[in-house]
mmCIF file of C-alpha atoms in Angstrom:
data_model
loop_
_atom_site.group_PDB
_atom_site.id
_atom_site.type_symbol
_atom_site.label_atom_id
_atom_site.label_comp_id
_atom_site.label_asym_id
_atom_site.label_seq_id
_atom_site.Cartn_x
_atom_site.Cartn_y
_atom_site.Cartn_z
ATOM 1 C CA MET A 22 -3.937 21.968 22.328
ATOM 2 C CA ARG A 23 -0.356 22.594 23.452
ATOM 3 C CA SER A 24 0.751 26.194 23.921
ATOM 4 C CA THR A 25 3.494 27.827 21.867
ATOM 5 C CA GLY A 26 5.768 27.823 24.938
ATOM 6 C CA THR A 27 5.237 24.099 25.490
ATOM 7 C CA LEU A 28 6.027 23.346 21.838
ATOM 8 C CA GLU A 29 9.198 25.437 22.043
ATOM 9 C CA ASN A 30 10.305 23.609 25.199
ATOM 10 C CA THR A 31 9.664 20.291 23.479
ATOM 11 C CA ARG A 32 11.731 21.372 20.466
ATOM 12 C CA LEU A 33 14.625 22.508 22.670
ATOM 13 C CA ALA A 34 14.527 19.266 24.659
ATOM 14 C CA TRP A 35 14.596 17.307 21.401
ATOM 15 C CA GLN A 36 17.599 19.288 20.130
ATOM 16 C CA HIS A 37 19.440 18.731 23.416
ATOM 17 C CA ARG A 38 18.766 14.997 23.301
ATOM 18 C CA LEU A 39 19.903 14.812 19.663
ATOM 19 C CA LEU A 40 23.169 16.575 20.498
ATOM 20 C CA GLU A 41 23.735 14.113 23.340
ATOM 21 C CA GLU A 42 23.088 11.184 20.990
ATOM 22 C CA LEU A 43 25.488 12.522 18.374
ATOM 23 C CA ALA A 44 28.130 13.331 20.988
ATOM 24 C CA ARG A 45 28.281 9.754 22.180
ATOM 25 C CA GLY A 46 28.432 8.427 18.629
ATOM 26 C CA SER A 47 24.858 7.235 18.222
ATOM 27 C CA ASP A 48 23.817 6.283 14.717
ATOM 28 C CA LEU A 49 20.123 6.705 13.891
ATOM 29 C CA LEU A 50 18.536 4.883 10.963
ATOM 30 C CA CYS A 51 15.683 6.965 9.494
ATOM 31 C CA LEU A 52 13.287 5.144 7.160
ATOM 32 C CA GLU A 53 9.996 5.632 5.343
ATOM 33 C CA VAL A 54 7.824 2.540 4.959
ATOM 34 C CA LEU A 55 4.533 2.865 3.054
ATOM 35 C CA GLY A 56 4.323 6.545 3.999
ATOM 36 C CA THR A 57 5.141 6.038 7.696
ATOM 37 C CA GLN A 58 8.382 7.487 9.080
ATOM 38 C CA PHE A 59 10.518 5.373 11.423
ATOM 39 C CA THR A 60 13.693 6.090 13.379
ATOM 40 C CA VAL A 61 15.798 3.200 14.698
ATOM 41 C CA CYS A 62 18.247 3.617 17.576
ATOM 42 C CA TRP A 63 20.689 0.713 18.000
ATOM 43 C CA GLY A 64 21.839 -0.750 21.294
ATOM 44 C CA ALA A 65 25.524 -0.792 22.237
ATOM 45 C CA ALA A 66 26.080 -4.419 21.180
ATOM 46 C CA VAL A 67 25.328 -3.619 17.525
ATOM 47 C CA THR A 68 28.696 -2.942 15.895
ATOM 48 C CA TRP A 69 29.418 -0.180 13.416
ATOM 49 C CA GLN A 70 29.856 -2.784 10.684
ATOM 50 C CA GLN A 71 26.398 -4.180 11.464
ATOM 51 C CA ARG A 72 24.867 -0.689 11.489
ATOM 52 C CA ASP A 73 26.436 0.022 8.110
ATOM 53 C CA ALA A 74 25.099 -3.294 6.815
ATOM 54 C CA MET A 75 21.565 -2.356 7.854
ATOM 55 C CA ARG A 76 21.854 1.117 6.373
ATOM 56 C CA TRP A 77 22.982 -0.470 3.102
ATOM 57 C CA ALA A 78 20.215 -3.101 3.228
ATOM 58 C CA TRP A 79 17.521 -0.451 3.823
ATOM 59 C CA ALA A 80 19.066 2.155 1.491
ATOM 60 C CA ARG A 81 16.009 2.353 -0.794
ATOM 61 C CA CYS A 82 13.746 3.170 2.170
ATOM 62 C CA VAL A 83 15.990 5.777 3.814
ATOM 63 C CA ASP A 84 14.072 8.921 4.749
ATOM 64 C CA GLY A 85 15.807 12.208 4.056
ATOM 65 C CA GLY A 86 13.777 14.135 6.620
ATOM 66 C CA GLY A 87 15.019 15.078 10.068
ATOM 67 C CA PRO A 88 15.089 12.291 12.668
ATOM 68 C CA PHE A 89 12.765 12.111 15.636
ATOM 69 C CA LEU A 90 14.286 10.405 18.613
ATOM 70 C CA PRO A 91 13.199 7.025 19.947
ATOM 71 C CA PRO A 92 13.634 6.120 23.596
ATOM 72 C CA LEU A 93 16.892 4.511 24.654
ATOM 73 C CA PRO A 94 17.146 0.827 23.719
ATOM 74 C CA PRO A 95 16.389 -1.682 26.479
ATOM 75 C CA GLU A 96 19.206 -2.899 28.673
ATOM 76 C CA PRO A 97 20.937 -5.953 27.185
ATOM 77 C CA THR A 98 20.789 -9.302 28.960
ATOM 78 C CA MET A 99 23.006 -12.381 28.792
ATOM 79 C CA ASP A 100 20.444 -14.202 26.627
ATOM 80 C CA GLN A 101 19.455 -11.181 24.502
ATOM 81 C CA PRO A 102 22.363 -8.768 24.212
ATOM 82 C CA PHE A 103 21.295 -7.192 20.889
ATOM 83 C CA THR A 104 18.755 -4.387 21.283
ATOM 84 C CA ALA A 105 17.122 -1.505 19.430
ATOM 85 C CA SER A 106 14.319 0.973 19.960
ATOM 86 C CA VAL A 107 12.067 2.391 17.245
ATOM 87 C CA THR A 108 9.709 5.335 17.104
ATOM 88 C CA TYR A 109 7.388 6.211 14.236
ATOM 89 C CA GLN A 110 5.040 8.890 13.003
ATOM 90 C CA SER A 111 1.876 7.939 11.182
ATOM 91 C CA LYS A 112 -0.605 10.097 9.298
ATOM 92 C CA LYS A 113 -3.437 7.975 10.682
ATOM 93 C CA TYR A 114 -2.432 7.129 14.250
ATOM 94 C CA ASP A 115 -0.612 8.860 17.065
ATOM 95 C CA ASP A 116 3.135 8.406 17.232
ATOM 96 C CA GLY A 117 4.280 5.043 18.531
ATOM 97 C CA THR A 118 7.364 3.259 19.819
ATOM 98 C CA PHE A 119 8.509 -0.319 20.216
ATOM 99 C CA GLN A 120 11.646 -2.009 21.488
ATOM 100 C CA LEU A 121 13.465 -5.095 20.265
ATOM 101 C CA GLN A 122 15.782 -7.620 21.911
ATOM 102 C CA ALA A 123 17.441 -10.660 20.340
ATOM 103 C CA ALA A 124 20.089 -13.290 20.920
ATOM 104 C CA SER A 125 21.944 -12.410 17.699
ATOM 105 C CA PHE A 126 22.224 -9.490 15.333
ATOM 106 C CA GLU A 127 20.658 -11.573 12.540
ATOM 107 C CA GLU A 128 17.631 -12.248 14.736
ATOM 108 C CA LEU A 129 17.401 -8.565 15.653
ATOM 109 C CA ALA A 130 17.498 -7.580 11.969
ATOM 110 C CA GLU A 131 14.727 -10.065 11.110
ATOM 111 C CA HIS A 132 12.559 -8.851 14.003
ATOM 112 C CA LEU A 133 13.058 -5.247 12.906
ATOM 113 C CA THR A 134 11.920 -5.987 9.350
ATOM 114 C CA SER A 135 8.824 -7.766 10.625
ATOM 115 C CA ARG A 136 7.844 -5.055 13.119
ATOM 116 C CA LEU A 137 8.387 -2.215 10.633
ATOM 117 C CA THR A 138 6.166 -4.001 8.122
ATOM 118 C CA VAL A 139 3.389 -4.694 10.624
ATOM 119 C CA ALA A 140 3.406 -1.128 11.976
ATOM 120 C CA ALA A 141 3.269 0.354 8.468
ATOM 121 C CA ILE A 142 0.430 -1.982 7.455
ATOM 122 C CA LEU A 143 -1.610 -1.037 10.535
ATOM 123 C CA ALA A 144 -0.993 2.645 9.811
ATOM 124 C CA ASN A 145 -2.480 2.189 6.322
ATOM 125 C CA ALA A 146 -5.402 -0.071 7.264
ATOM 126 C CA GLY A 147 -8.533 1.103 5.512
ATOM 127 C CA GLY A 148 -6.650 3.362 3.100
ATOM 128 C CA LEU A 149 -4.672 0.963 0.920
ATOM 129 C CA THR A 150 -5.360 -2.471 -0.500
ATOM 130 C CA MET A 151 -2.311 -4.448 0.661
ATOM 131 C CA LEU A 152 -1.599 -7.808 -0.946
ATOM 132 C CA HIS A 153 0.835 -10.283 0.585
ATOM 133 C CA ALA A 154 2.871 -10.362 -2.596
ATOM 134 C CA CYS A 155 6.107 -9.526 -4.282
ATOM 135 C CA GLY A 156 5.913 -6.851 -6.942
ATOM 136 C CA VAL A 157 8.036 -6.001 -9.964
ATOM 137 C CA ALA A 158 7.483 -3.214 -12.504
ATOM 138 C CA ASP A 159 8.262 -2.548 -16.157
ATOM 139 C CA PRO A 160 10.973 0.157 -16.009
ATOM 140 C CA ALA A 161 9.592 1.880 -19.125
ATOM 141 C CA THR A 162 5.845 1.914 -18.393
ATOM 142 C CA GLY A 163 5.621 1.505 -14.597
ATOM 143 C CA ALA A 164 3.256 -1.482 -14.986
ATOM 144 C CA VAL A 165 3.414 -3.664 -11.849
ATOM 145 C CA VAL A 166 2.753 -7.387 -11.683
ATOM 146 C CA ALA A 167 1.866 -8.505 -8.137
ATOM 147 C CA LEU A 168 2.729 -12.136 -7.378
ATOM 148 C CA VAL A 169 0.553 -13.235 -4.463
ATOM 149 C CA ALA A 170 1.599 -16.121 -2.232
ATOM 150 C CA LYS A 171 1.923 -17.155 1.384
ATOM 151 C CA SER A 172 5.222 -16.932 3.242
ATOM 152 C CA GLY A 173 7.721 -19.593 2.279
ATOM 153 C CA THR A 174 6.174 -20.373 -1.112
ATOM 154 C CA GLY A 175 8.558 -18.554 -3.432
ATOM 155 C CA LYS A 176 7.809 -14.803 -3.365
ATOM 156 C CA THR A 177 11.332 -13.700 -2.476
ATOM 157 C CA THR A 178 12.948 -16.073 -4.978
ATOM 158 C CA ALA A 179 10.601 -14.837 -7.694
ATOM 159 C CA ALA A 180 11.313 -11.195 -6.804
ATOM 160 C CA SER A 181 15.091 -11.671 -6.887
ATOM 161 C CA LEU A 182 14.929 -13.271 -10.339
ATOM 162 C CA LEU A 183 12.355 -10.983 -11.934
ATOM 163 C CA ALA A 184 13.923 -7.795 -10.562
ATOM 164 C CA GLU A 185 17.075 -8.428 -12.568
ATOM 165 C CA VAL A 186 14.927 -7.464 -15.572
ATOM 166 C CA TYR A 187 12.076 -5.483 -13.991
ATOM 167 C CA GLY A 188 12.111 -2.830 -11.275
ATOM 168 C CA TYR A 189 12.011 -4.133 -7.699
ATOM 169 C CA VAL A 190 8.870 -2.902 -5.909
ATOM 170 C CA THR A 191 8.759 -5.257 -2.900
ATOM 171 C CA ASP A 192 9.090 -8.876 -1.801
ATOM 172 C CA GLU A 193 6.490 -8.525 0.948
ATOM 173 C CA THR A 194 3.525 -6.138 0.511
ATOM 174 C CA VAL A 195 2.127 -4.657 -2.708
ATOM 175 C CA ALA A 196 0.214 -1.600 -1.479
ATOM 176 C CA ILE A 197 -2.358 -0.169 -3.909
ATOM 177 C CA ARG A 198 -4.109 3.179 -3.704
ATOM 178 C CA PRO A 199 -7.771 3.492 -4.802
ATOM 179 C CA ASP A 200 -6.643 4.952 -8.154
ATOM 180 C CA GLY A 201 -4.544 1.848 -8.918
ATOM 181 C CA SER A 202 -1.144 3.421 -8.247
ATOM 182 C CA VAL A 203 1.310 1.380 -6.174
ATOM 183 C CA VAL A 204 3.308 2.524 -3.130
ATOM 184 C CA PRO A 205 6.751 0.866 -3.429
ATOM 185 C CA TYR A 206 8.188 -0.937 -0.425
ATOM 186 C CA PRO A 207 11.749 -1.822 -1.536
ATOM 187 C CA LYS A 208 12.739 -3.452 1.746
ATOM 188 C CA PRO A 209 15.657 -5.846 2.155
ATOM 189 C CA LEU A 210 14.852 -9.272 0.795
ATOM 190 C CA SER A 211 14.401 -11.808 3.588
ATOM 191 C CA VAL A 212 16.497 -14.741 2.383
ATOM 192 C CA LYS A 213 16.220 -18.178 3.976
ATOM 193 C CA GLN A 214 19.335 -19.645 5.567
ATOM 194 C CA ARG A 215 19.736 -22.956 7.355
ATOM 195 C CA PRO A 216 16.592 -24.383 9.004
ATOM 196 C CA GLY A 217 16.039 -22.884 12.439
ATOM 197 C CA THR A 218 18.130 -19.771 11.777
ATOM 198 C CA PRO A 219 16.888 -16.213 11.120
ATOM 199 C CA LYS A 220 16.390 -15.061 7.562
ATOM 200 C CA GLN A 221 19.178 -12.854 6.255
ATOM 201 C CA GLN A 222 18.166 -9.298 5.358
ATOM 202 C CA VAL A 223 19.831 -8.639 1.990
ATOM 203 C CA GLY A 224 19.491 -5.242 0.342
ATOM 204 C CA PRO A 225 18.231 -5.030 -3.259
ATOM 205 C CA ASP A 226 21.376 -3.085 -4.250
ATOM 206 C CA GLU A 227 23.568 -5.920 -3.018
ATOM 207 C CA LEU A 228 21.637 -8.306 -5.270
ATOM 208 C CA GLY A 229 21.818 -5.948 -8.244
ATOM 209 C CA LEU A 230 18.054 -5.513 -8.516
ATOM 210 C CA LEU A 231 16.695 -2.727 -10.693
ATOM 211 C CA PRO A 232 14.987 0.227 -8.955
ATOM 212 C CA ALA A 233 11.234 0.728 -9.118
ATOM 213 C CA PRO A 234 10.028 3.289 -11.685
ATOM 214 C CA ALA A 235 8.846 6.692 -10.504
ATOM 215 C CA ARG A 236 5.092 6.120 -10.997
ATOM 216 C CA PRO A 237 4.252 2.424 -10.629
ATOM 217 C CA PHE A 238 0.674 1.239 -11.134
ATOM 218 C CA LEU A 239 -0.957 -2.149 -10.815
ATOM 219 C CA GLN A 240 -1.219 -3.969 -14.134
ATOM 220 C CA SER A 241 -1.778 -7.632 -13.196
ATOM 221 C CA ILE A 242 -2.410 -9.844 -10.176
ATOM 222 C CA VAL A 243 -1.000 -13.382 -10.270
ATOM 223 C CA LEU A 244 -1.393 -16.230 -7.787
ATOM 224 C CA LEU A 245 1.868 -18.165 -7.451
ATOM 225 C CA ASN A 246 1.364 -21.930 -7.506
ATOM 226 C CA ARG A 247 4.752 -23.584 -7.240
ATOM 227 C CA VAL A 248 4.809 -27.377 -7.677
ATOM 228 C CA PRO A 249 8.136 -28.478 -6.171
ATOM 229 C CA GLY A 250 9.905 -31.657 -7.240
ATOM 230 C CA GLY A 251 8.913 -33.956 -10.055
ATOM 231 C CA ARG A 252 9.715 -33.467 -13.693
ATOM 232 C CA PRO A 253 10.225 -29.810 -14.723
ATOM 233 C CA ALA A 254 7.321 -28.556 -16.808
ATOM 234 C CA ALA A 255 6.669 -25.352 -18.690
ATOM 235 C CA PRO A 256 4.791 -22.789 -16.570
ATOM 236 C CA LYS A 257 1.045 -22.761 -17.076
ATOM 237 C CA LEU A 258 -0.791 -19.416 -16.992
ATOM 238 C CA GLN A 259 -4.566 -19.378 -16.622
ATOM 239 C CA ARG A 260 -7.331 -17.034 -15.482
ATOM 240 C CA VAL A 261 -8.984 -17.560 -12.124
ATOM 241 C CA PRO A 262 -12.796 -17.269 -11.879
ATOM 242 C CA MET A 263 -13.841 -14.096 -10.076
ATOM 243 C CA ALA A 264 -15.323 -15.749 -6.973
ATOM 244 C CA ASP A 265 -12.296 -18.036 -6.606
ATOM 245 C CA ALA A 266 -9.991 -15.042 -7.056
ATOM 246 C CA VAL A 267 -11.677 -13.036 -4.290
ATOM 247 C CA LEU A 268 -11.562 -15.992 -1.899
ATOM 248 C CA ALA A 269 -7.882 -16.554 -2.718
ATOM 249 C CA LEU A 270 -6.882 -12.915 -2.240
ATOM 250 C CA ILE A 271 -8.708 -12.201 1.035
ATOM 251 C CA PRO A 272 -6.460 -14.471 3.196
ATOM 252 C CA ASP A 273 -3.368 -13.059 1.460
ATOM 253 C CA SER A 274 -4.274 -9.415 2.040
ATOM 254 C CA SER A 275 -3.673 -7.222 5.074
ATOM 255 C CA SER A 276 -6.508 -5.323 6.781
ATOM 256 C CA GLN A 277 -8.824 -5.636 3.767
ATOM 257 C CA ALA A 278 -11.778 -5.832 6.156
ATOM 258 C CA GLU A 279 -10.967 -2.250 7.237
ATOM 259 C CA MET A 280 -11.624 -0.922 3.734
ATOM 260 C CA VAL A 281 -14.936 0.695 2.878
ATOM 261 C CA GLU A 282 -16.916 -2.045 1.077
ATOM 262 C CA PRO A 283 -14.042 -4.553 1.401
ATOM 263 C CA LEU A 284 -15.390 -7.173 -1.039
ATOM 264 C CA GLN A 285 -16.693 -4.640 -3.537
ATOM 265 C CA SER A 286 -13.440 -2.656 -3.505
ATOM 266 C CA LEU A 287 -11.504 -5.863 -4.170
ATOM 267 C CA CYS A 288 -13.838 -6.744 -7.048
ATOM 268 C CA ARG A 289 -13.343 -3.264 -8.506
ATOM 269 C CA LEU A 290 -9.575 -3.731 -8.294
ATOM 270 C CA ILE A 291 -9.832 -7.100 -10.049
ATOM 271 C CA ASP A 292 -11.959 -5.476 -12.749
ATOM 272 C CA ARG A 293 -9.356 -2.730 -13.159
ATOM 273 C CA VAL A 294 -6.613 -5.254 -14.001
ATOM 274 C CA GLY A 295 -8.819 -7.481 -16.147
ATOM 275 C CA GLY A 296 -9.062 -10.411 -13.746
ATOM 276 C CA VAL A 297 -6.677 -12.525 -11.687
ATOM 277 C CA TRP A 298 -4.235 -15.077 -13.098
ATOM 278 C CA GLN A 299 -2.565 -18.157 -11.661
ATOM 279 C CA VAL A 300 0.841 -19.371 -12.753
ATOM 280 C CA THR A 301 1.710 -23.005 -12.021
ATOM 281 C CA TYR A 302 5.430 -23.682 -12.263
ATOM 282 C CA THR A 303 8.285 -25.805 -10.931
ATOM 283 C CA GLU A 304 11.355 -23.657 -11.629
ATOM 284 C CA ALA A 305 11.447 -19.966 -10.699
ATOM 285 C CA ALA A 306 13.899 -19.369 -13.546
ATOM 286 C CA ASP A 307 11.003 -19.938 -15.973
ATOM 287 C CA LEU A 308 8.873 -17.129 -14.531
ATOM 288 C CA PRO A 309 10.294 -14.104 -16.410
ATOM 289 C CA ALA A 310 9.313 -15.496 -19.822
ATOM 290 C CA ALA A 311 5.973 -16.865 -18.577
ATOM 291 C CA LEU A 312 4.876 -13.575 -16.993
ATOM 292 C CA GLU A 313 6.120 -11.222 -19.719
ATOM 293 C CA PRO A 314 2.673 -10.839 -21.392
ATOM 294 C CA LEU A 315 1.119 -9.678 -18.089
ATOM 295 C CA PHE A 316 3.096 -6.424 -18.092
ATOM 296 C CA ARG A 317 1.033 -5.300 -21.067
ATOM 297 C CA MET A 318 -2.662 -4.400 -21.355
ATOM 298 C CA GLN A 319 -4.942 -7.368 -20.673
ATOM 299 C CA PRO A 320 -8.423 -7.952 -22.114
ATOM 300 C CA GLY A 321 -11.223 -7.192 -19.675
ATOM 301 C CA ASP A 322 -12.593 -9.936 -17.459
ATOM 302 C CA THR A 323 -16.076 -11.063 -18.477
ATOM 303 C CA SER A 324 -17.026 -12.181 -14.943
ATOM 304 C CA ALA A 325 -19.979 -10.110 -13.742
ATOM 305 C CA TRP A 326 -20.581 -9.214 -10.122
ATOM 306 C CA GLU A 327 -22.978 -6.984 -8.276
ATOM 307 C CA ALA A 328 -23.590 -5.780 -4.761
ATOM 308 C CA PRO A 329 -26.853 -6.829 -3.092
ATOM 309 C CA ALA A 330 -29.089 -4.138 -1.653
ATOM 310 C CA ALA A 331 -27.821 -2.585 1.575
ATOM 311 C CA GLU A 332 -29.076 -4.068 4.823
ATOM 312 C CA ALA A 333 -32.091 -2.345 6.389
ATOM 313 C CA ALA A 334 -31.683 -1.011 9.932
ATOM 314 C CA ARG A 335 -35.019 -2.485 11.075
ATOM 315 C CA PHE A 336 -35.774 -5.937 12.489
ATOM 316 C CA ARG A 337 -33.053 -5.765 15.125
ATOM 317 C CA HIS A 338 -35.045 -8.101 17.377
ATOM 318 C CA ILE A 339 -35.579 -11.686 16.216
ATOM 319 C CA PRO A 340 -38.650 -13.329 17.749
ATOM 320 C CA GLU A 341 -38.232 -16.745 19.320
ATOM 321 C CA GLY A 342 -38.385 -19.491 16.698
ATOM 322 C CA TYR A 343 -37.610 -17.117 13.796
ATOM 323 C CA ILE A 344 -34.466 -16.769 11.684
ATOM 324 C CA ARG A 345 -32.922 -13.692 10.093
ATOM 325 C CA ARG A 346 -29.667 -13.138 8.263
ATOM 326 C CA ALA A 347 -26.946 -11.307 10.150
ATOM 327 C CA ALA A 348 -25.747 -7.908 8.964
ATOM 328 C CA PRO A 349 -22.524 -8.481 6.993
ATOM 329 C CA ARG A 350 -19.580 -6.150 6.558
ATOM 330 C CA ASP A 351 -20.063 -6.561 2.801
ATOM 331 C CA ALA A 352 -21.476 -8.929 0.199
ATOM 332 C CA VAL A 353 -21.113 -9.496 -3.551
ATOM 333 C CA ALA A 354 -23.040 -11.708 -5.929
ATOM 334 C CA ILE A 355 -20.872 -13.390 -8.582
ATOM 335 C CA GLY A 356 -22.681 -15.620 -11.030
ATOM 336 C CA GLY A 357 -24.794 -18.000 -8.983
ATOM 337 C CA ASP A 358 -22.726 -17.524 -5.832
ATOM 338 C CA LEU A 359 -22.929 -14.995 -3.037
ATOM 339 C CA LEU A 360 -19.832 -14.030 -1.037
ATOM 340 C CA VAL A 361 -20.637 -12.648 2.407
ATOM 341 C CA MET A 362 -18.020 -11.054 4.664
ATOM 342 C CA MET A 363 -18.866 -11.413 8.307
ATOM 343 C CA GLU A 364 -16.678 -10.134 11.149
ATOM 344 C CA ASN A 365 -14.008 -12.833 10.946
ATOM 345 C CA GLN A 366 -14.534 -14.724 7.711
ATOM 346 C CA VAL A 367 -15.838 -14.707 4.160
ATOM 347 C CA VAL A 368 -18.519 -17.314 3.469
ATOM 348 C CA ARG A 369 -19.383 -18.544 -0.002
ATOM 349 C CA LEU A 370 -23.084 -19.302 -0.477
ATOM 350 C CA SER A 371 -23.809 -21.631 -3.397
ATOM 351 C CA GLY A 372 -26.749 -23.801 -4.434
ATOM 352 C CA ILE A 373 -29.691 -22.943 -2.198
ATOM 353 C CA GLY A 374 -27.529 -20.638 -0.039
ATOM 354 C CA PRO A 375 -28.293 -17.387 -1.909
ATOM 355 C CA ALA A 376 -32.021 -18.154 -1.810
ATOM 356 C CA ILE A 377 -31.855 -18.707 1.948
ATOM 357 C CA TRP A 378 -30.017 -15.388 2.276
ATOM 358 C CA ALA A 379 -32.577 -13.529 0.161
ATOM 359 C CA ALA A 380 -35.563 -15.008 2.023
ATOM 360 C CA SER A 381 -34.160 -14.190 5.468
ATOM 361 C CA ALA A 382 -33.813 -10.411 5.017
ATOM 362 C CA SER A 383 -36.471 -10.063 7.714
ATOM 363 C CA PRO A 384 -37.344 -12.547 10.478
ATOM 364 C CA ILE A 385 -38.912 -15.691 9.049
ATOM 365 C CA ARG A 386 -40.048 -19.045 10.468
ATOM 366 C CA PRO A 387 -38.123 -22.152 9.284
ATOM 367 C CA ASP A 388 -41.229 -23.575 7.518
ATOM 368 C CA GLN A 389 -41.762 -20.294 5.665
ATOM 369 C CA LEU A 390 -38.049 -20.212 4.750
ATOM 370 C CA ALA A 391 -38.327 -23.654 3.172
ATOM 371 C CA GLU A 392 -41.350 -22.522 1.154
ATOM 372 C CA GLU A 393 -39.509 -19.427 -0.156
ATOM 373 C CA VAL A 394 -36.487 -21.502 -1.167
ATOM 374 C CA GLY A 395 -38.834 -23.986 -2.845
ATOM 375 C CA LYS A 396 -40.232 -21.201 -5.018
ATOM 376 C CA VAL A 397 -36.722 -20.645 -6.409
ATOM 377 C CA HIS A 398 -35.294 -24.172 -6.576
ATOM 378 C CA GLY A 399 -38.366 -26.372 -6.710
ATOM 379 C CA THR A 400 -39.719 -28.827 -4.175
ATOM 380 C CA PRO A 401 -38.152 -32.257 -4.757
ATOM 381 C CA GLU A 402 -38.517 -34.923 -2.106
ATOM 382 C CA GLY A 403 -36.473 -34.052 0.978
ATOM 383 C CA TYR A 404 -36.002 -30.397 0.064
ATOM 384 C CA ARG A 405 -37.219 -29.217 3.476
ATOM 385 C CA ASP A 406 -34.561 -31.348 5.181
ATOM 386 C CA ALA A 407 -31.926 -29.885 2.834
ATOM 387 C CA VAL A 408 -33.011 -26.333 3.679
ATOM 388 C CA ALA A 409 -32.983 -27.137 7.393
ATOM 389 C CA ALA A 410 -29.472 -28.625 7.187
ATOM 390 C CA ALA A 411 -28.139 -25.642 5.196
ATOM 391 C CA THR A 412 -29.793 -23.264 7.663
ATOM 392 C CA GLU A 413 -28.073 -24.943 10.613
ATOM 393 C CA GLN A 414 -24.712 -24.653 8.849
ATOM 394 C CA LEU A 415 -25.240 -20.955 8.210
ATOM 395 C CA ILE A 416 -26.270 -20.378 11.824
ATOM 396 C CA ALA A 417 -23.056 -22.110 12.932
ATOM 397 C CA LYS A 418 -21.064 -19.739 10.699
ATOM 398 C CA SER A 419 -22.967 -16.718 12.097
ATOM 399 C CA VAL A 420 -24.374 -15.899 8.646
ATOM 400 C CA LEU A 421 -27.884 -16.442 10.030
ATOM 401 C CA ALA A 422 -29.110 -15.543 13.517
ATOM 402 C CA GLN A 423 -31.819 -17.428 15.410
ATOM 403 C CA GLY A 424 -34.293 -15.934 17.863
ATOM 404 C CA ARG A 425 -33.960 -17.259 21.400
ATOM 405 C CA LYS A 426 -35.926 -16.871 24.586
#
């Protein structure tokens, strides 16, 4: 623990450095992103007009607290004359810094947006459910619809259209607390330009987007399914089965595996909003009318799920020739399927898969495993071969472990 004298010296050094920065005309950009505070210090090549443009673009994320000073930006080079340095303070991690260099100001601005987002996501890993989605909210009620999609599939276009009517929450990450409330991230919209050029960072005020309400909460989750080209058709809105919804959301979430009970917590969130929807559309202009019902209360989802019994700590050793299931990060049973989250993937067990999982809670020989599965699914001709083939697949996916010499 630092002494009072050391802290006072640090404070005085900080004040001296700040006065030096202000004396030479430095312009610090102080932001708050998903609860993490950032300070950006621009390199000399960034003009005052460009600094003003970034302050305007990030206006809805500006932090009113006192700045904390980043290190000096890196020295410019002929190939990368545009530079910046960033420092941040996180409630979860120690303070951090990073530096940026780019060939153009537009590239520097795009890199900054990306690095701020990644740093804020890492700072909130395990505390927030973070969907790769744009979010808009009913200005009167605060109800948020999260539109989940991969990069380049229409999130920003949808956000810019919908936020002319609804409050702009984000075009990048919808961050949800355990109680269902949403942490707004009203960053600049990253707008595509010509192929091969950086995306332009355009502030929501410049686009005339409505502000997010004071207390936003998650109302609906929608998977965007844009069908480009062809004849325009009316948008189609339909529910997504629970297991399909979980498998669709996991790849389009950030750090979900760091959550306590990652699959179960996602299922609870889906239950809270009454299930997941998919909208299939060709023209983004049709989305406001198609999604309007989802800002209101939805009937509850009838899909049932449950968590299997927790893994026992025994049977760590697997005898040679035996098989046992690996300890997952989490698992949920949905209908006749079992979703198992291992270290790096979520595996869907269907058909005889759940029976193999249940029978392999403790080490078991392959012939005994086939007999246990046969008790559940019957013993038609060739069933032992089918169990053996499924077992090999699950071993390859690290869902099952095999005893070796």
